[in-house]
XYZ file of C-alpha atoms in Angstrom:
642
model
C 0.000 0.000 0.000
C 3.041 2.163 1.109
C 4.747 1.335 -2.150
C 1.292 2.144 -4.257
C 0.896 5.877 -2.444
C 4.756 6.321 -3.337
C 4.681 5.645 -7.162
C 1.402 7.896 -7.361
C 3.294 10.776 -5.220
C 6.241 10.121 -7.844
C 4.256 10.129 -11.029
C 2.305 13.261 -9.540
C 5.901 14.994 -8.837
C 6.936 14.101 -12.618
C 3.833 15.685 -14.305
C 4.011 18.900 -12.147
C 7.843 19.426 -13.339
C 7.038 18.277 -17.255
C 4.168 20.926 -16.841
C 6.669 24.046 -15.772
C 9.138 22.895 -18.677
C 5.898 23.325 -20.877
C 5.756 27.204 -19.781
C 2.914 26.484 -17.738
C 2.759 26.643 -14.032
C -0.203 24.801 -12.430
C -1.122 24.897 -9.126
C -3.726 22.150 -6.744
C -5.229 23.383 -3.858
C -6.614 21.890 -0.821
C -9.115 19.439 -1.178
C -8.777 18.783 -4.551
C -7.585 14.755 -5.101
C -4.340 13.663 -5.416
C -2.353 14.004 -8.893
C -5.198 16.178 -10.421
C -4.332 19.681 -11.809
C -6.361 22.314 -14.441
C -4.630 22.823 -17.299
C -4.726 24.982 -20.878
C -6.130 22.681 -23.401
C -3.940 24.587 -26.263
C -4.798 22.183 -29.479
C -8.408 22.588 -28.868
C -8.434 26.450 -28.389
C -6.390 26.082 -31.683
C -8.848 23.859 -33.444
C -12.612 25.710 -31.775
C -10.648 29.405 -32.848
C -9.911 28.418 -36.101
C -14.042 26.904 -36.147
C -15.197 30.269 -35.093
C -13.409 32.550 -37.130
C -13.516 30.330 -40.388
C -9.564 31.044 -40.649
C -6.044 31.321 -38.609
C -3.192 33.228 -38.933
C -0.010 31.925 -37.347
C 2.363 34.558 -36.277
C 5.156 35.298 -38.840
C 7.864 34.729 -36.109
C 6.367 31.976 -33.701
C 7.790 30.676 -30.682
C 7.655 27.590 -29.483
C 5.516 26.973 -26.046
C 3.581 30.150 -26.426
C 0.419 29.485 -28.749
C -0.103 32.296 -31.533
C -3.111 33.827 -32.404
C -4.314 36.844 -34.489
C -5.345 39.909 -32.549
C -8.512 40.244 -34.517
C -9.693 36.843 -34.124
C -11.914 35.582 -31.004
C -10.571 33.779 -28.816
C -12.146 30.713 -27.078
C -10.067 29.342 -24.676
C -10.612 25.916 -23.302
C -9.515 23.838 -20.389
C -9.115 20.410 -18.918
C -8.998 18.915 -16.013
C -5.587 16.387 -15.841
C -5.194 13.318 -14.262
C -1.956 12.360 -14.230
C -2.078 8.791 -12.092
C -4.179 7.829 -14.778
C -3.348 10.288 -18.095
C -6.947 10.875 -18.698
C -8.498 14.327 -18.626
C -11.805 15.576 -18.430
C -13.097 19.289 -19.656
C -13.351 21.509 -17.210
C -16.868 23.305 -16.902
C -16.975 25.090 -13.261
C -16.553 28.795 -12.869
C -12.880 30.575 -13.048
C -11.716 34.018 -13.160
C -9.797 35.298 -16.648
C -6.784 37.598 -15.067
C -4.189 39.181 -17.752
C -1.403 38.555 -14.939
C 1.847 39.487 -16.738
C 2.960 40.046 -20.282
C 6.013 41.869 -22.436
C 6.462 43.169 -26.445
C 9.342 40.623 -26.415
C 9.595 37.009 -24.949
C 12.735 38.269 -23.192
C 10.571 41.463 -21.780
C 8.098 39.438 -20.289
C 7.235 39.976 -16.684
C 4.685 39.362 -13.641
C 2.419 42.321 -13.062
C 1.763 43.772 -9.757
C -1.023 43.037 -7.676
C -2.292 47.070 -8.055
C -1.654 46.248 -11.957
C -3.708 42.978 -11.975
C -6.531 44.968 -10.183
C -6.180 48.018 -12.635
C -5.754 45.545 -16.224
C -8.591 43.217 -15.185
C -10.855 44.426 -12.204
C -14.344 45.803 -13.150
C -14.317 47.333 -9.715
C -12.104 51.169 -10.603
C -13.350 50.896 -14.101
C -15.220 53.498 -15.859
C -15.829 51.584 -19.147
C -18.970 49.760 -19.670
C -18.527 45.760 -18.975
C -14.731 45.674 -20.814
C -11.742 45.785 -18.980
C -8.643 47.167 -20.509
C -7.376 44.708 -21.679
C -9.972 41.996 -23.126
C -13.608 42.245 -23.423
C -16.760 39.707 -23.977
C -17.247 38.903 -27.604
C -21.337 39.275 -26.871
C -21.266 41.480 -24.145
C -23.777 39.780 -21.631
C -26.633 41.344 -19.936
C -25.156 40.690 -16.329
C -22.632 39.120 -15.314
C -20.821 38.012 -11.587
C -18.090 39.531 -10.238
C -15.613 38.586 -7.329
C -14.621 40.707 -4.728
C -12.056 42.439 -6.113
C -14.100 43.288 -9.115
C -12.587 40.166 -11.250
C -15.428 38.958 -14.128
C -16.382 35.046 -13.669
C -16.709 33.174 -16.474
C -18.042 29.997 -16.623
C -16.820 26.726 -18.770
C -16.163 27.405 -22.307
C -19.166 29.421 -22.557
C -17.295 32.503 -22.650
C -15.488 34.041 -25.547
C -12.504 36.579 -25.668
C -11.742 38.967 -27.822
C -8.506 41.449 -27.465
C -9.395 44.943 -26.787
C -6.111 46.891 -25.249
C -6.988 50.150 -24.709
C -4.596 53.183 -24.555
C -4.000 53.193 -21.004
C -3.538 49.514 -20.748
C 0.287 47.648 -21.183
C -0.551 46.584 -25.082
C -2.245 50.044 -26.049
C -0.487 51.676 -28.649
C 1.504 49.358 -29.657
C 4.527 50.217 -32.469
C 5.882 48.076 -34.918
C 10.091 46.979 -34.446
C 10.165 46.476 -38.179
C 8.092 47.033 -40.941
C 5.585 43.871 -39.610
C 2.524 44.544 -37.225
C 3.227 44.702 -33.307
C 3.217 41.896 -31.213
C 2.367 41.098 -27.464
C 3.238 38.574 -25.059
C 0.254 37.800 -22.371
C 0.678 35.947 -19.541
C -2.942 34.522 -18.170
C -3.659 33.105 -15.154
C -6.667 30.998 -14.740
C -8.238 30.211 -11.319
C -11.667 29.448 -9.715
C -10.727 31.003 -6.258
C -13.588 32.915 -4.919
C -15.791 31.248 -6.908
C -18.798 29.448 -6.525
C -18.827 26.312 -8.722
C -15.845 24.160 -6.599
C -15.524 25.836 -3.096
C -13.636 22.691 -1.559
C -10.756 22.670 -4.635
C -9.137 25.372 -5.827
C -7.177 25.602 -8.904
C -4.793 27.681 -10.567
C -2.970 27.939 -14.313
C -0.757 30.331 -15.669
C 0.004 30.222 -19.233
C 1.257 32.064 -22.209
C -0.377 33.061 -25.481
C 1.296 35.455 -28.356
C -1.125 37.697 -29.837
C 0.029 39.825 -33.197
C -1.663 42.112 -35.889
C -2.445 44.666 -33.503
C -4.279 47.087 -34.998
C -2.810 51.107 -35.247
C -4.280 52.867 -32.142
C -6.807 55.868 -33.259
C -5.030 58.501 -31.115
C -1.859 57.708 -32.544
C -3.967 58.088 -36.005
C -4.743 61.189 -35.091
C -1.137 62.033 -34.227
C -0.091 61.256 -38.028
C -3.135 63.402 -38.865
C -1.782 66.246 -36.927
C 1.599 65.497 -38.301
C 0.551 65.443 -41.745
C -0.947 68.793 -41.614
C 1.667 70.661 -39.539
C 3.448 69.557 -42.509
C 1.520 70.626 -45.797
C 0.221 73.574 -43.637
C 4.540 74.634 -43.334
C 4.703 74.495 -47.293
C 1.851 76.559 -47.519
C 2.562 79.084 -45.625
C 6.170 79.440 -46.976
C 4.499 79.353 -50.813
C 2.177 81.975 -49.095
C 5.100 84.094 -47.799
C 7.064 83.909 -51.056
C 3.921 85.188 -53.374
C 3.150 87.992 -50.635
C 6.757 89.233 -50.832
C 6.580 89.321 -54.849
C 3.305 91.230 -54.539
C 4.810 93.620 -51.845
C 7.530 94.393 -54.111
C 5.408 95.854 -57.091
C 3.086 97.400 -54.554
C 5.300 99.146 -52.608
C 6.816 101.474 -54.937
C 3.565 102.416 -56.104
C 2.015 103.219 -52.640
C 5.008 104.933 -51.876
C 4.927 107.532 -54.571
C 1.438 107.856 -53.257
C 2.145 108.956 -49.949
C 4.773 110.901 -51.230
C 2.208 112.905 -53.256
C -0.066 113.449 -50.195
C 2.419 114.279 -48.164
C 2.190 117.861 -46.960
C -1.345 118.267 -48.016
C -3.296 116.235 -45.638
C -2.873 116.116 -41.497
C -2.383 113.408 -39.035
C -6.030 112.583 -38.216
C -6.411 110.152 -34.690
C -9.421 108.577 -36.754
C -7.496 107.872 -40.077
C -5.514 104.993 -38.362
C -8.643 102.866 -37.869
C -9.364 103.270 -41.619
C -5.554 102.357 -42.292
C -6.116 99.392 -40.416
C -9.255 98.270 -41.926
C -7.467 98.537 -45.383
C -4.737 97.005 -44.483
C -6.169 93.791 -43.618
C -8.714 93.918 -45.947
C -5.648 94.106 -48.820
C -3.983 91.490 -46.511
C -7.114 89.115 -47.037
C -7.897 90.008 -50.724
C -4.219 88.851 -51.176
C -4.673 85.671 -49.580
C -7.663 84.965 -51.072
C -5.832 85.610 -54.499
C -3.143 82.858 -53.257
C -5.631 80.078 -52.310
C -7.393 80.845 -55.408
C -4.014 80.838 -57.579
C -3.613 77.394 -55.598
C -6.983 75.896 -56.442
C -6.628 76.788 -60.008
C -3.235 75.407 -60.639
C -3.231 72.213 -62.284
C -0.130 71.241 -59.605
C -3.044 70.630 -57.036
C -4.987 68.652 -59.155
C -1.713 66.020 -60.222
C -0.892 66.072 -56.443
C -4.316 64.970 -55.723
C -4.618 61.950 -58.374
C -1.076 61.012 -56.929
C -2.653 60.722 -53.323
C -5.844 58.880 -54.850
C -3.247 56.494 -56.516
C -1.647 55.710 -53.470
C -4.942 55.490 -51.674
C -5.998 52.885 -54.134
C -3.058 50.663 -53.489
C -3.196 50.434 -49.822
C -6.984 49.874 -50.390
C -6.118 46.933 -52.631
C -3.331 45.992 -50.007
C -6.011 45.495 -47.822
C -8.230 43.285 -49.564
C -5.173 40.587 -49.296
C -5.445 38.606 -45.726
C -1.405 38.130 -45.549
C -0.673 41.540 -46.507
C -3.500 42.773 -44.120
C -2.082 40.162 -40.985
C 1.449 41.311 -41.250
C 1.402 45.126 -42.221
C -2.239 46.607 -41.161
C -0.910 48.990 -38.625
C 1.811 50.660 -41.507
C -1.163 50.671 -44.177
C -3.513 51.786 -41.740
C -0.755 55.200 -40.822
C -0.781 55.503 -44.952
C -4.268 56.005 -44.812
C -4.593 58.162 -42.136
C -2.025 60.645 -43.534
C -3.546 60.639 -47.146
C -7.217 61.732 -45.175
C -5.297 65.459 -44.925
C -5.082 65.751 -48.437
C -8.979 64.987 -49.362
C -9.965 67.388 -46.012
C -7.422 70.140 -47.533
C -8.656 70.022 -50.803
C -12.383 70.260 -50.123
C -11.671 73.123 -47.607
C -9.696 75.017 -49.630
C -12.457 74.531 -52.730
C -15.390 75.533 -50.236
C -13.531 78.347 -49.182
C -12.775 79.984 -52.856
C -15.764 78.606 -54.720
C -18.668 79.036 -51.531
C -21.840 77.744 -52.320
C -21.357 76.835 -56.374
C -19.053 75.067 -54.839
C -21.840 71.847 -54.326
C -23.433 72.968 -57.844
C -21.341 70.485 -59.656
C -21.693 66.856 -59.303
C -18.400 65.294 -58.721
C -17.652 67.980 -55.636
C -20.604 66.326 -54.173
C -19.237 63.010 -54.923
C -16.047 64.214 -53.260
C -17.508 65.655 -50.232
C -19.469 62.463 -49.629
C -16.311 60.769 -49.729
C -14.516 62.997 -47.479
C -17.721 63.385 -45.018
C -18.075 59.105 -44.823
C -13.829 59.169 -43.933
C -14.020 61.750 -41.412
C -17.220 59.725 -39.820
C -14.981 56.480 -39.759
C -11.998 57.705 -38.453
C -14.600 59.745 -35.656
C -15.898 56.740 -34.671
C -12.970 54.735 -34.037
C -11.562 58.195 -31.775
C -14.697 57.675 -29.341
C -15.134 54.033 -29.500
C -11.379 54.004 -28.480
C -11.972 56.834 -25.698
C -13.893 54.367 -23.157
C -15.190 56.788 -20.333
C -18.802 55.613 -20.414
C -20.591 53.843 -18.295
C -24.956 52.672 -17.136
C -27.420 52.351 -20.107
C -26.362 55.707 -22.335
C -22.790 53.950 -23.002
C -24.350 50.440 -23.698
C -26.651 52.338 -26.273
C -23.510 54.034 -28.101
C -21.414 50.992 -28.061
C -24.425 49.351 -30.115
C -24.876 52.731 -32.426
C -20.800 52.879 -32.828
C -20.952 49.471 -33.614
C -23.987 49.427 -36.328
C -22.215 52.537 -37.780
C -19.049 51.014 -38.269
C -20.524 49.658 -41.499
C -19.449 53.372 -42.807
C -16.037 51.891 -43.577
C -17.129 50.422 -46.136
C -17.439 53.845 -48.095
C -13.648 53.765 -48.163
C -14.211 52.721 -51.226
C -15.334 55.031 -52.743
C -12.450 57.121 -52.769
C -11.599 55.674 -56.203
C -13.831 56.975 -58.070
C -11.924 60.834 -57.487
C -9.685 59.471 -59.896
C -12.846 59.754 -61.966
C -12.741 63.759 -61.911
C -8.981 63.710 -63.499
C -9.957 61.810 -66.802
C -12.536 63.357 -69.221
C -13.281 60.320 -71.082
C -14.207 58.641 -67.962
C -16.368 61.569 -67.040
C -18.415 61.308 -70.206
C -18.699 57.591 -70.146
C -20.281 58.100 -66.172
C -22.546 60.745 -67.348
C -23.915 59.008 -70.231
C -24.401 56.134 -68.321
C -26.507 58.189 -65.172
C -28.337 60.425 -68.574
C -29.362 56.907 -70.058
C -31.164 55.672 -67.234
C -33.996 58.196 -67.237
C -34.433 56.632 -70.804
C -33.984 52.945 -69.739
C -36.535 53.437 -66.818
C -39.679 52.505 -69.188
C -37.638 49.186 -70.308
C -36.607 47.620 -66.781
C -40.782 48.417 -66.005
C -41.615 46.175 -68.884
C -38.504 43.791 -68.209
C -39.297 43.460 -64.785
C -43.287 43.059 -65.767
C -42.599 39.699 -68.091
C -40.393 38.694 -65.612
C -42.973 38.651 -63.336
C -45.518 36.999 -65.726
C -43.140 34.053 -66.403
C -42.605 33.463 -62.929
C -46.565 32.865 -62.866
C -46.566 30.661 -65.359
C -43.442 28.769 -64.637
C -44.573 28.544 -61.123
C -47.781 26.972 -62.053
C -47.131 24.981 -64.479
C -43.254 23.149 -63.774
C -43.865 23.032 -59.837
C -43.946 19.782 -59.741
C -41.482 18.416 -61.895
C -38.860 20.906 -59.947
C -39.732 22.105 -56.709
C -36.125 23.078 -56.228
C -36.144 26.012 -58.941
C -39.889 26.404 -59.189
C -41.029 25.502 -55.805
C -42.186 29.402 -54.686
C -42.563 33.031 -56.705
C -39.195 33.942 -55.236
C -36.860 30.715 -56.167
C -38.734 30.957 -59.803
C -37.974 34.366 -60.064
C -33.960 34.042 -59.142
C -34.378 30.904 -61.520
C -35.671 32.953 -64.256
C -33.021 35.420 -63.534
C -30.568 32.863 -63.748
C -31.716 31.974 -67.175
C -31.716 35.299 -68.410
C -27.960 35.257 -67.833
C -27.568 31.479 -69.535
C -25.849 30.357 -67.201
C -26.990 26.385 -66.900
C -30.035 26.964 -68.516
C -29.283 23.321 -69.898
C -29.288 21.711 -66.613
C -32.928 23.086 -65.548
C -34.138 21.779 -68.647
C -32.684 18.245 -68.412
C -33.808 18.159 -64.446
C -37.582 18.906 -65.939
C -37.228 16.572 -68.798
C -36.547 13.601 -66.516
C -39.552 14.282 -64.202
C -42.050 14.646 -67.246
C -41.439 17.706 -68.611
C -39.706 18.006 -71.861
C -42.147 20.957 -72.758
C -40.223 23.683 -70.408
C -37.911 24.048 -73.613
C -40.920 26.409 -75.579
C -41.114 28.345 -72.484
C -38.049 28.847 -72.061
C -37.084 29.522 -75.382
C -40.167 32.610 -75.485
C -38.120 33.314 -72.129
C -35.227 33.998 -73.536
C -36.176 35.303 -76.838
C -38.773 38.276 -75.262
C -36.865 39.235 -72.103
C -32.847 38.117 -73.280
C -32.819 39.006 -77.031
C -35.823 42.167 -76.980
C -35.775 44.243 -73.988
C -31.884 43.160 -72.860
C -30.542 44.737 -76.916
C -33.279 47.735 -76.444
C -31.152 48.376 -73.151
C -28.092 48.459 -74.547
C -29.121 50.164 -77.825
C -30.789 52.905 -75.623
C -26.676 52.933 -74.218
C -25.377 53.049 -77.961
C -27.879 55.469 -79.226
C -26.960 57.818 -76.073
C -23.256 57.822 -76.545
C -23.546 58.577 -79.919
C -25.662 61.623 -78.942
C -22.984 62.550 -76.965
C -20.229 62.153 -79.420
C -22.605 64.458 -81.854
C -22.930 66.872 -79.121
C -18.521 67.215 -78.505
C -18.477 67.684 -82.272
C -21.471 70.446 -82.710
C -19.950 72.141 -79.855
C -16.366 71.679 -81.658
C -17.527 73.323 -84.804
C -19.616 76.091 -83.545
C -16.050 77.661 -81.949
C -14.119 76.775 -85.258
C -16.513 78.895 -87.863
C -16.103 82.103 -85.470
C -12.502 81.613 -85.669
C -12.997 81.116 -89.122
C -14.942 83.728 -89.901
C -12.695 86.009 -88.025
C -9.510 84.993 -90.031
C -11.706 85.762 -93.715
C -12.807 89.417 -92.852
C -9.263 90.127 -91.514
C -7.797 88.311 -95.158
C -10.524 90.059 -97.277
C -10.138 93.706 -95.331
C -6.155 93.209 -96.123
C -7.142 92.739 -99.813
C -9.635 95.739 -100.449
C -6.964 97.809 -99.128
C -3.844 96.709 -101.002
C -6.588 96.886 -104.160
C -7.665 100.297 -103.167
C -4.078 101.637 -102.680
C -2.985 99.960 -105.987
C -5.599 101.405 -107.654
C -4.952 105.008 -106.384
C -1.107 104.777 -107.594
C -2.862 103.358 -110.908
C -5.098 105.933 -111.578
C -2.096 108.644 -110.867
C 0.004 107.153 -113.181
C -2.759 107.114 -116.408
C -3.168 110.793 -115.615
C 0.388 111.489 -115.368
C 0.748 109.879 -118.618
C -2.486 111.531 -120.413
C -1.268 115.149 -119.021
C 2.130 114.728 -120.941
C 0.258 113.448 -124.232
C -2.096 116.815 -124.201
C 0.878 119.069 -123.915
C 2.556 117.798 -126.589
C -0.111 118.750 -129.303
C -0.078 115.700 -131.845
C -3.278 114.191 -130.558
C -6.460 115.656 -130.896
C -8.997 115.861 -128.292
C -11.245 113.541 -129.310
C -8.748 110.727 -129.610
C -7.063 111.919 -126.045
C -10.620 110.833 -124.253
C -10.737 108.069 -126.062
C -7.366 107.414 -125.100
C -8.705 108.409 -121.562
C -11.705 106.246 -121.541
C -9.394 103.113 -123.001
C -6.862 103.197 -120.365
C -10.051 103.652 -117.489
C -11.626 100.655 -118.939
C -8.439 98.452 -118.987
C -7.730 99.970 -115.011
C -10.697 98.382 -113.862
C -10.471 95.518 -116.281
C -6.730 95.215 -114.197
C -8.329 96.015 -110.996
C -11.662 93.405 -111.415
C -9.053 90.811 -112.071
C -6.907 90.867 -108.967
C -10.040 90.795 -106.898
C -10.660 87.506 -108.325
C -7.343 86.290 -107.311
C -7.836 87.276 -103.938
C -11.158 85.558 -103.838
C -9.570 82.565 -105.771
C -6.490 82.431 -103.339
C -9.470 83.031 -100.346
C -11.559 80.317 -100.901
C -8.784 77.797 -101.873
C -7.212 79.011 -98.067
C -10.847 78.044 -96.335
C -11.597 74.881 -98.058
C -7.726 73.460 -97.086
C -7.888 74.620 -93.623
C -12.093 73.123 -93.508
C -10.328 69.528 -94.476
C -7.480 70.228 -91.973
C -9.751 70.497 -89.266
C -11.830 67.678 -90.342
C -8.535 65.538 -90.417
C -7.680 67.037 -86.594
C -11.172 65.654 -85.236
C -11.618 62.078 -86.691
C -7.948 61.335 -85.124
C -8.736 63.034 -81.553
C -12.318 61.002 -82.168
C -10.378 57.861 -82.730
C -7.975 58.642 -80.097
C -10.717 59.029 -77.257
């Protein structure tokens, strides 16, 4: 009997020190039988958080004893109850208290927490937040839960689920990456149903250690890069500000000064003329800045700058939509973002503040200020969800409004479509697209009314033969809908023909034929017919600014024509008389045969003169019709370019 007792204290003795080379320390109090401990059931907290959150991300530098898990993910932790006489173990169900007891950034860091730490990381009794301590929360925050003495939350089983919350003023708030991966934390947990209720005559105790990465950036550290960001662009400004006031000043001040020097001596130092001087001044002072922000807005500078920053905001939004990318560097992409949300704010202030109220007249500044409104919302309600500081039934209410409006991320996304507002051809495709839909209104009625119809008939008539695509309105309508796109029309045939009905193919066939090959190619010709009204539109408005320039070009030709004609003419007609006056004084000519002579040389002047202005006309109108094919030339290629 002796020797029995000794081999189970031995074997007991053995599984306690394996245990503690396992990084876990577990701990039997009185009452509790011989060779029993608790334990952390680690492949089955593995295995039930991988369930849960449908994926798991091990940590890209793991270490060996302390389980990984992703920072985002629940966690459901489980635990067991160890025999180790025996080597069986049974799960462990009774009530236990969840204390973040120690913890480090490093493995080597790690270290045991104070007992006024313990209290002020876990205990629900000096908090102000509502039902979350600072470190972890409740995945479904309970109604009510029971609480210890010491304010410690008592959980119960593995009914209870985890999920990371480290707020600012706890040891893994505001975390910052060593390299260019997300931060990591080391937790130790200790585990223990002291001062409980559900096994008051054995206590146990189990420390462990879990590694938790992917922590997320912290909001107020967000809003530190904001700040950063704009102390920045708000430096350049000012010195581009400085640098066009001190060009202005320069070719001001000589002028003002002449002024005053013409004034001076002729007017007296009034008391009330410095008020005046004042007002002017900073009313100049303003008009000048005004004229910079507006010189700022209008340079095309801003607007490259901009579809840089929407280029950039594009690829960390694409970053994100890749899980590896998103595990290892969310808090760097995250800082990225954050800093590119000055630009957008900048840029709709500055346009507000210049253009006023025409400045939500045009379309796409609404679709910008949407954008920017739905970003500033987000990154709002991350600042107070991250606050804490509330507490009774009003914080409970905004925890569930935060957390129904966090949906407004999602709008994020629509940040590409400013690249929209750089590219004109993208502009006009949009707009024809939003112009045709007034027109394509009267089709989707009538598409939507046969669809309708069909699903009647189908419904009635091939119920039977497949309940599983015709077996209520709604599946026959998604059915239908499915055949309109022909995608395995085939295979809902054959399943009717093989129940008894082979005649589904003339339905379907009408089917397809009224709602695929009518109303589907009236949709798109109502597109076609609309973007060619468009492209008629560019070119009407093209040529109704070429014929002015046109037309201005042929009066300036023709006016320098009539006067080199009229001038030529004039030296002309000087010449014939010059020539007439010396045959008259010479006296062989009579005087009938000198205005003969006269009227001769007057009919072959104008003859002269009638010609040329048909050369200019000639050498006109050859001018217009080359230039009329140049110009035709110029459009087809920028038509075929666009």
């Amino acid at each position: 009997m002796k020797a029995t007792l000794l081999v189970l204290l031995l074997s007991a003795v053995a599984g306690m020190l394996t245990c503690d080379h396992q990084h876990s320390e577990q701990e039997a109090g009185p009452g509790c039988p011989l060779g029993k401990r608790l334990a952390f059931d680690r492949n089955t907290t593995l295995e039930e958080s991988k369930r849960l959150n449908n994926e798991y991300f091990d940590c890209p530098n793991p270490e060996p004893g302390a389980p990984c898990f992703y920072y985002g993910h629940v966690f459901y932790p489980f635990f067991v109850i160890e025999d180790t006489v025996v080597g069986e173990s049974d799960r462990f169900h009774d009530s236990y208290t969840f204390k973040v007891v120690g913890g480090g950034r490093t493995r080597e860091s790690v270290r045991n927490y104070s007992q006024e730490e313990i209290l002020k990381f876990n205990s629900l009794r000096d908090s102000e937040s509502y039902q979350q301590t600072l470190v972890w929360t409740f995945d479904d925050v309970p109604d009510s839960f029971p609480l210890t003495k010491e304010g410690f939350i008592v959980m119960r089983g593995a009914s209870n689920r985890v999920r990371w919350l480290c707020q600012r003023n706890s040891p893994c708030g505001d975390l910052t990456p060593v390299n260019h991966l997300d931060p990591e934390f080391y937790f130790v947990v200790e585990v223990s149903n002291m001062e409980t209720a559900g096994s008051p005559f054995c206590e146990y105790t189990v420390r462990f250690e879990l590694h938790v990465h992917g922590f997320p950036l912290d909001p107020v550290r967000a809003l530190f890069f904001h700040q950063m960001t704009m102390t920045f662009v708000q430096t350049i400004l000012i010195c581009y500000i400085g640098h066009c006031w001190r060009l202005k000043r320069k070719t001001v001040y000589t002028k003002t000064r002449d002024g005053l020097d013409e004034q001076e001596g002729h007017e007296q130092f009034n008391a009330g003329d410095v008020g005046v001087k004042v007002g002017c001044t900073l009313r100049s002072c303003f008009l000048q800045l005004y004229h910079i922000i507006y010189s700022i807005v209008q340079n095309p500078v801003l607007d490259h700058v901009i579809l840089l920053v929407v280029l950039l905001d594009t690829s960390t939004l694409m970053a994100h939509t890749f899980q590896s990318v998103t595990v290892t560097t969310s808090w760097c992409l995250s800082a990225v973002n954050s800093c590119l949300l000055v630009f957008y704010v900048l840029e709709a202030l500055f346009k507000i503040l210049i253009q006023g109220r025409t400045y939500f007249r045009n379309p796409w500044n609404d679709l910008d200020f949407f954008i920017v409104l739905m970003s500033l919302l987000d990154f709002v309600l991350s600042l107070v969800q991250s606050g804490g500081g509330f507490s009774s039934r009003q914080a409970s209410t905004l925890f569930r409004v935060l957390k129904t409006l966090k949906g407004a991320r999602v709008f994020r996304a629509l940040r590409l479509l400013k690249a929209i507002r750089f590219f004109k051809g993208l502009q006009a495709i949009l707009l024809t697209c939003l112009q045709s839909f007034r027109s394509m209104s009267s089709i989707l009625v009538l598409m939507f009314l046969f669809l309708f119809i069909f699903a009647v008939v189908f419904r009635e008539m091939f119920n039977e033969s497949d309940p599983e695509h015709f077996g209520s309105i709604f599946r026959t309508i998604f059915t239908l809908f499915q055949i309109l796109t022909l995608d395995d029309w085939s295979l809902i045939y054959m399943t009717s023909r093989d129940n008894g009905a082979p005649h589904i193919i003339y339905f379907m066939s009408l089917y397809i034929l009224v709602e695929l090959f009518t109303f589907l190619n009236l949709f798109i010709a109502v597109l076609v017919d609309n973007f060619q009204l468009s492209i008629c539109k560019k070119r009407h408005h093209k040529s109704q600014k070429s014929p002015d320039v046109k037309e201005g070009e042929a009066q300036s030709t023709k006016k320098a024509v009539e006067d080199l004609d009229v001038s030529r003419t004039e030296i002309e007609e000087e010449f014939y008389k010059e020539a007439l006056r010396h045959a008259s004084s010479d006296g062989k000519h009579s005087k009938r045969k000198i205005e003969l002579t006269k009227r001769y040389l007057q009919l072959l002047a104008a003859m002269d003169q009638h010609m040329q202005k048909y050369r200019s006309q000639a050498c006109l109108l050859d001018n217009l019709v080359e230039t009329f094919f140049m110009d035709q030339d110029e459009e087809t290629r920028s038509d075929a370019v666009e």
